[in-house]
Coordinates of C-alpha atoms in Angstrom, one line a residue:
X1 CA 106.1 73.4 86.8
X2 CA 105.1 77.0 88.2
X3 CA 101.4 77.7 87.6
X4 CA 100.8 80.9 85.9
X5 CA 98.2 82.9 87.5
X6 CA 94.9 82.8 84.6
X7 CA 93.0 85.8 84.3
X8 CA 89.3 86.1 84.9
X9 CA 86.5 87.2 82.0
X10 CA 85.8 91.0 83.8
X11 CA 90.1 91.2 82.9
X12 CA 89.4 94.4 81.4
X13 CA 86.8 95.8 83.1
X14 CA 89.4 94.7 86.2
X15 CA 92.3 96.9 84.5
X16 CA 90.2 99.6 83.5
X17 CA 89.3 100.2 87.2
X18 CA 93.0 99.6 88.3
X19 CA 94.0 102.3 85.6
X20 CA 91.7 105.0 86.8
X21 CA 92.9 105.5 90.4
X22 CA 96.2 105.9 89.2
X23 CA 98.3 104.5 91.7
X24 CA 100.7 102.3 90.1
X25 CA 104.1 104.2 89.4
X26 CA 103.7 106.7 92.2
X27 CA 105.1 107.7 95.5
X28 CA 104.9 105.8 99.0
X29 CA 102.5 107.2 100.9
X30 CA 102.0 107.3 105.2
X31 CA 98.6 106.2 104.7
X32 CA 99.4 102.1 102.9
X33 CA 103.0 102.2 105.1
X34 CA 101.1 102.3 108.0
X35 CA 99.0 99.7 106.5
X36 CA 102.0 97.2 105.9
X37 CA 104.1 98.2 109.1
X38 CA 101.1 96.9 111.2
X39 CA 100.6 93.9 109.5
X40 CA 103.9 93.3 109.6
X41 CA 104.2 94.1 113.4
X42 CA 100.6 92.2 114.0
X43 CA 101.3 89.0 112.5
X44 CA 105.4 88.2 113.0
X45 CA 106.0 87.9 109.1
X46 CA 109.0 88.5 107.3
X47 CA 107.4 90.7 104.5
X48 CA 103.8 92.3 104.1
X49 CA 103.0 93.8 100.8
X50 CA 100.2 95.9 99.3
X51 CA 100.4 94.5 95.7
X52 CA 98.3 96.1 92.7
X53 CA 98.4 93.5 89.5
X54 CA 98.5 95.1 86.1
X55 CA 98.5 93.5 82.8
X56 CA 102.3 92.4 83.1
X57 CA 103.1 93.1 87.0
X58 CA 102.8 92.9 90.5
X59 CA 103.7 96.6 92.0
X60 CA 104.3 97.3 95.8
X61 CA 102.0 100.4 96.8
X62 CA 103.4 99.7 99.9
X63 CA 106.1 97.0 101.2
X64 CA 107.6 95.7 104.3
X65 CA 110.5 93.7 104.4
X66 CA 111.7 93.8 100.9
X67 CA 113.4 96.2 98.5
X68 CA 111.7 95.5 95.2
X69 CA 108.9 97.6 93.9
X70 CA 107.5 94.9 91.6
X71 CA 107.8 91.4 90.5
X72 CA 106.2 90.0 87.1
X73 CA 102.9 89.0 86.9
X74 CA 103.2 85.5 86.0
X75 CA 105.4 84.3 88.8
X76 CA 103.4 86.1 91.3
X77 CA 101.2 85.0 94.2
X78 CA 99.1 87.3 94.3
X79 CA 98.2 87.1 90.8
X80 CA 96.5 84.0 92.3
X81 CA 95.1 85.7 95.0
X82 CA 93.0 88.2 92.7
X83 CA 91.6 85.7 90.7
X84 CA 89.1 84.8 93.6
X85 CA 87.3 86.8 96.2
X86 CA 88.3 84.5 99.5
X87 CA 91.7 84.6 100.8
X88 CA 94.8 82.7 99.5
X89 CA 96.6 80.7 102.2
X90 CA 99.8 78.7 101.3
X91 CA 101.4 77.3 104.4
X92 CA 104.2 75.4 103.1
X93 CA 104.7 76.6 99.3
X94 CA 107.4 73.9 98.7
X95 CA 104.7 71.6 99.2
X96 CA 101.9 73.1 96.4
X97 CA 102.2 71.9 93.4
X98 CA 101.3 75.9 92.2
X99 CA 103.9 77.3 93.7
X100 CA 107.2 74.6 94.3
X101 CA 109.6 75.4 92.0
X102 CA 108.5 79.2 91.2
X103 CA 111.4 81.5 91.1
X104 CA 110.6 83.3 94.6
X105 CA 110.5 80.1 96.1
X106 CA 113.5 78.6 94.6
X107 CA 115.3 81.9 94.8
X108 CA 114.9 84.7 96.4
X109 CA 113.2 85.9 98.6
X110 CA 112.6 82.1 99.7
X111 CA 108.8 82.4 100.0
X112 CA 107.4 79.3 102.0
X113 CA 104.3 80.7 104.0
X114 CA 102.0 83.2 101.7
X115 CA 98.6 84.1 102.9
X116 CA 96.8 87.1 100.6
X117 CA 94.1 88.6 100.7
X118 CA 91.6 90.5 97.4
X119 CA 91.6 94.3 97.3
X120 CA 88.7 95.4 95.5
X121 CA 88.0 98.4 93.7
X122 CA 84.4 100.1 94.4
X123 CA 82.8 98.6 91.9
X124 CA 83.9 95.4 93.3
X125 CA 87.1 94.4 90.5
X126 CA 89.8 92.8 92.3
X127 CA 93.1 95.1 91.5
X128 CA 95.5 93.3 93.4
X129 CA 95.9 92.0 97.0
X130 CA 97.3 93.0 100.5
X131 CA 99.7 89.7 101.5
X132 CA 101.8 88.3 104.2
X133 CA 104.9 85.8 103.6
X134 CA 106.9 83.9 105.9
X135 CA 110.9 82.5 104.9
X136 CA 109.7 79.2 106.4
X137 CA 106.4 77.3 106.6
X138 CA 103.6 78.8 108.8
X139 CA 100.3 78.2 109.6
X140 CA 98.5 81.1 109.5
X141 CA 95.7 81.5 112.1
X142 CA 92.3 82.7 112.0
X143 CA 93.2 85.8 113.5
X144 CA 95.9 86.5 111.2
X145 CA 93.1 86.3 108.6
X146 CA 90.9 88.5 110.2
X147 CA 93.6 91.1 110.7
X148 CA 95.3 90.9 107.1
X149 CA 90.9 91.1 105.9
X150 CA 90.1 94.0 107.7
X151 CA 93.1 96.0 106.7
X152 CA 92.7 94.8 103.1
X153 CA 89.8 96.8 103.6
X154 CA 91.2 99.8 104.6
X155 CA 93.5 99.8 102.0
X156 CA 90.7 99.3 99.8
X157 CA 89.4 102.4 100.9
X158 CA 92.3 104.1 101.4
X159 CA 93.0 103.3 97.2
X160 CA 89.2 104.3 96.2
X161 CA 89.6 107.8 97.8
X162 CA 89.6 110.9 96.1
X163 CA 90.8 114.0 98.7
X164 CA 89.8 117.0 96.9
X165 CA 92.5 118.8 99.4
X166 CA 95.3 116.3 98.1
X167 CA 97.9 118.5 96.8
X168 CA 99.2 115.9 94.3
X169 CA 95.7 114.4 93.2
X170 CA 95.8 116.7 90.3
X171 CA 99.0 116.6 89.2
X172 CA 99.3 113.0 89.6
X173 CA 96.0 112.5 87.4
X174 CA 97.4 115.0 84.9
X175 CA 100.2 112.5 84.0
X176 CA 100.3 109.4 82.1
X177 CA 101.8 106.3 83.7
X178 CA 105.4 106.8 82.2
X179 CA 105.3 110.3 83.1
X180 CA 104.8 109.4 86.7
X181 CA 107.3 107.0 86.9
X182 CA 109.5 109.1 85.0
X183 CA 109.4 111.3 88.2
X184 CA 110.0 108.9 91.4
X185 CA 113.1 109.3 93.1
X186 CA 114.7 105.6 92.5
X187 CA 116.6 105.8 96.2
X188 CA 113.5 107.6 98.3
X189 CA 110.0 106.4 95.9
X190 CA 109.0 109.9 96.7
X191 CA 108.9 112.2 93.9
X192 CA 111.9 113.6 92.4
X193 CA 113.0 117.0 92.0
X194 CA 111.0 117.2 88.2
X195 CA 108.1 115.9 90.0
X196 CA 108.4 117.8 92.9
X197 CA 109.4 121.1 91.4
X198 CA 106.3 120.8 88.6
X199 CA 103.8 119.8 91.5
X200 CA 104.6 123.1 93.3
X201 CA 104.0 125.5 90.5
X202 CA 100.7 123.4 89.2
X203 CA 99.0 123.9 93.0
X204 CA 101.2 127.8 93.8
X205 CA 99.9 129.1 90.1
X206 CA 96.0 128.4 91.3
X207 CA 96.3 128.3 95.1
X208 CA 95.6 132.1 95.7
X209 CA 91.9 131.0 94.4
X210 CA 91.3 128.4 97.3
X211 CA 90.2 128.8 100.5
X212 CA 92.8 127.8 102.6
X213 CA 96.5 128.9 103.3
X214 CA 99.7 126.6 102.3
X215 CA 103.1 126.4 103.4
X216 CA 106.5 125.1 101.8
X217 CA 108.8 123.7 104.0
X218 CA 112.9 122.8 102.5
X219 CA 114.6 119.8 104.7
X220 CA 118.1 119.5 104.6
X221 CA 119.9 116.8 106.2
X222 CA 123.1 118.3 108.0
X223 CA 126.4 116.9 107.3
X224 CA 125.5 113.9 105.0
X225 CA 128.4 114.3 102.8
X226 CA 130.1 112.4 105.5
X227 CA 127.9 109.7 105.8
X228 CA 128.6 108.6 101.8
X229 CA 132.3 109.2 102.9
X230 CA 132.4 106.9 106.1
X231 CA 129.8 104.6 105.5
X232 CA 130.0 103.9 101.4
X233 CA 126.6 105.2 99.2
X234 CA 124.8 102.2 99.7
X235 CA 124.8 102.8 103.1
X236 CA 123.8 106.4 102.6
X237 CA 120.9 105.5 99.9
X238 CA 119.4 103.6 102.6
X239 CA 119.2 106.0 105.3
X240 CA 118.0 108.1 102.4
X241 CA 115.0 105.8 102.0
X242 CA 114.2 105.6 106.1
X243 CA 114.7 109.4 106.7
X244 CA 112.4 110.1 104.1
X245 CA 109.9 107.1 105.4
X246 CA 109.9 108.8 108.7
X247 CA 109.6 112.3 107.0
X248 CA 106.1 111.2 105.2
X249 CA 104.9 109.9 109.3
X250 CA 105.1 113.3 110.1
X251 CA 102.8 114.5 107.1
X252 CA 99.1 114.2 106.4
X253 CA 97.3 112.8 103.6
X254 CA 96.9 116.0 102.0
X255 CA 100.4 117.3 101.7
X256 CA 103.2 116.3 99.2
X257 CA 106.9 115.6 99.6
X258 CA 109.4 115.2 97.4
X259 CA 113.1 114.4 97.2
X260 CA 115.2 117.6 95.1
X261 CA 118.7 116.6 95.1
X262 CA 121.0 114.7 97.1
X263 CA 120.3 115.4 100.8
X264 CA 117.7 117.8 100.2
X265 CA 113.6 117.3 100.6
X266 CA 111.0 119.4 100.6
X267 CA 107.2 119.3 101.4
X268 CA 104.0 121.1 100.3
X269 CA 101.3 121.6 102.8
X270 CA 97.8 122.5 102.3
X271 CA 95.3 123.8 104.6
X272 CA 97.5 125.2 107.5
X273 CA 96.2 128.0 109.0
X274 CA 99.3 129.9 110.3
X275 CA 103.1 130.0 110.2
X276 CA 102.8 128.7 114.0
X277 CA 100.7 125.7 112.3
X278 CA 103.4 125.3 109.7
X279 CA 106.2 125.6 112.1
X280 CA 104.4 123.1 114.5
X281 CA 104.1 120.4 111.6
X282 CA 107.7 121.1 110.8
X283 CA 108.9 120.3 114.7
X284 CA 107.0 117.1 114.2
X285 CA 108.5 116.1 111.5
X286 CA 112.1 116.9 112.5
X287 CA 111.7 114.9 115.7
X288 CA 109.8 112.0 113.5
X289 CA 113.4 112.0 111.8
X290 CA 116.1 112.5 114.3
X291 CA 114.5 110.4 117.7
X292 CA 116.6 107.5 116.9
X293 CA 119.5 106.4 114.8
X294 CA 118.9 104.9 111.4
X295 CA 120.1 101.1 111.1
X296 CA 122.1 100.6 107.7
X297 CA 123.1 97.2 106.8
X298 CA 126.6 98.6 107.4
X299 CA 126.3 101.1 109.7
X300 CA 124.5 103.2 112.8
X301 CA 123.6 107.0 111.4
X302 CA 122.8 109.8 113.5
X303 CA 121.0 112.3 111.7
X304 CA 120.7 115.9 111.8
X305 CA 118.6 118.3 110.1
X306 CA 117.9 121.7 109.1
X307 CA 114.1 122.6 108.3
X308 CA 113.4 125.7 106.8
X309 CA 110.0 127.2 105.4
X310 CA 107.8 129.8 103.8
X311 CA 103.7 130.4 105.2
X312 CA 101.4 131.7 102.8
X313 CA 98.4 133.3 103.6
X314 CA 95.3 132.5 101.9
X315 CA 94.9 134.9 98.3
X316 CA 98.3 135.3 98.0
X317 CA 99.7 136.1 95.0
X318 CA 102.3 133.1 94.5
X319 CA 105.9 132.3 92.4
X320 CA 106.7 129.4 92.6
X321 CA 110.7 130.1 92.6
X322 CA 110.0 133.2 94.7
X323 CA 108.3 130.8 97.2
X324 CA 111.4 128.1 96.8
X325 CA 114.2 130.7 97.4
X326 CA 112.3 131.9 100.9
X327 CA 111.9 128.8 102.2
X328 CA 115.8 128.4 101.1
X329 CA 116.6 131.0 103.0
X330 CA 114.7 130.2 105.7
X331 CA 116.5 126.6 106.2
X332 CA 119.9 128.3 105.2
X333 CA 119.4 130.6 108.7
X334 CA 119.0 127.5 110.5
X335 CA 121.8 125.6 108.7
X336 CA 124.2 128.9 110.1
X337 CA 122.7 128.6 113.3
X338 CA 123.4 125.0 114.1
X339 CA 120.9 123.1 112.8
X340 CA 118.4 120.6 114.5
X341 CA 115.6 123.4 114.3
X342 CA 113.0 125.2 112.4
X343 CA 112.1 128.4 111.4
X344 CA 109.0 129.4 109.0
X345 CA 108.1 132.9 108.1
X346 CA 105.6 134.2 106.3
X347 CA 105.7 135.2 102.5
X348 CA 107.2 138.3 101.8
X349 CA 106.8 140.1 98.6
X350 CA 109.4 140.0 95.8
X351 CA 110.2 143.7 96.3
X352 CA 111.4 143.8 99.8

């Protein structure tokens, strides 16, 4: 029978740590994807996972591999893996006792080689795990170990850090967990057009007080109609989800990006000292999108985009819809011009 992962006597103190960074329920970010894609790449696995327990789930901060964003808490691995501070290695899960006729090894996604290890908060509470699984028995090496320890460590880290220059820190703290969720895009796990739209005007209504400039840049994705036409919506909700994984490479830590309807994005960035800045950040980010085809499981896409944005200076007095139609207007020239470009101007004032 499937052992149910026990919980240790700091439980609370565990959650209560969890709870305050408040990451569950919030958007995939460069900083854990890059985290997973090179464990992923690093060690040949199937899946790689950076899973945060809470009292009833496992949730993916970050997952390679797999579609799901969380499993339940009592079927999980790494519900095992937190309950100790050494790493969990399951070679052959048909074979332990613990694991051989748990659902996602009976089922899907046919777990057979796990290896996990603790993520720990700073004051040393183990909040979930970052784990590797194989679709058929492995043996993980020591150097897989090794790897999968020292990027649980950066994850660690990454998780514990509070970026006063964040754009969304805030925001994001300002919500309670079903508030957050309540604003992910379900298709993209960035945040939706609510979320997006809200954590704009909270940073434009104060950001003529800070000491640094911001820039809004619109991304519109040329000609995707056809894609849902040719290719059916599944196909076009995943190259949804890649184009706006390859968007968030392009980014920093400190910016935020969001999804506001259909084929339409749109990212905040702080701290960029000139519309040549913005524009160059913009560049990188439309060839981070359109270098190489997207790979549906029905389909090759091409994509094409249209990237259109707004500077503004330090100390300037800020809308947030005046900022929003700008940038509009901005991508719109590009959209009439062809597309596959970028243009960013600097903010003009509502009266001219």
């Amino acid at each position: 029978m499937t052992q149910c992962p026990t919980s240790k006597p700091d439980e609370t103190l565990r959650l209560n740590a969890l709870h305050q960074m408040r990451v569950v329920d919030t958007p995939i970010e460069e900083r854990y994807e890059r985290i997973t894609r090179i464990a992923k790449r690093a060690l040949g696995v199937e899946i790689v996972a950076i899973s945060l327990v809470d009292e009833d789930h496992q949730y993916f901060k970050s997952i390679q591999g797999l579609e799901e964003t969380r499993t339940a808490r009592d079927i999980s691995f790494c519900g095992h893996t937190i309950q100790g501070s050494d790493p969990l290695v399951i070679p052959d899960a048909t074979q332990d006792p613990r694991f051989a006729d748990n659902p996602l090894v009976t089922g899907e996604p046919g777990i057979r080689a796990y290896a996990g290890i603790p993520i720990e908060s700073v004051d040393g509470r183990c909040i979930g795990a970052l784990c590797a699984i194989h679709g058929r028995p492995h043996a993980f090496s020591e150097t897989d170990i090794l790897i999968l320890t020292d990027l649980a460590h950066i994850a660690a880290s990454e998780l514990s850090r509070t970026s006063v220059r964040a754009v969304g820190e805030n925001y994001r703290s300002a919500l309670s967990p079903a508030q957050r969720a309540e604003r992910i895009d379900p298709v993209t796990r960035v945040w939706n057009a609510v979320g997006m739209r809200e954590l704009i005007a909270h940073h434009l209504t104060t950001a003529h007080h800070a000491a640094y400039d911001t820039a809004l840049l619109k991304i519109n994705l040329d000609g995707f109609t056809a894609i849902n036409e040719q290719h059916g919506r599944e196909a076009g909700d995943e190259a949804l989800a890649e184009a706006a994984r390859r968007m968030i490479a392009a980014l920093r830590g400190e910016d935020a990006f969001g999804r506001l309807e259909g084929d339409e994005f749109v990212t905040l960035l702080v701290g960029c000292g000139s519309a040549d800045h913005a524009e160059s950040i913009a560049t990188r980010l439309l060839h981070e999108l359109i270098q190489l085809p997207i790979l549906t499981g029905q389909a090759v896409v091409e994509l094409s985009a249209s990237v259109g944005g707004v500077h503004l200076p330090q100390g300037s007095a800020l809308d947030p819809q005046a900022v929003l139609d700008q940038a509009d207007q901005a991508m719109a020239r590009v959209k009439d011009a062809g597309g596959n470009c970028v243009a960013v101007n600097t903010l003009r004032p509502r009266n001219t």
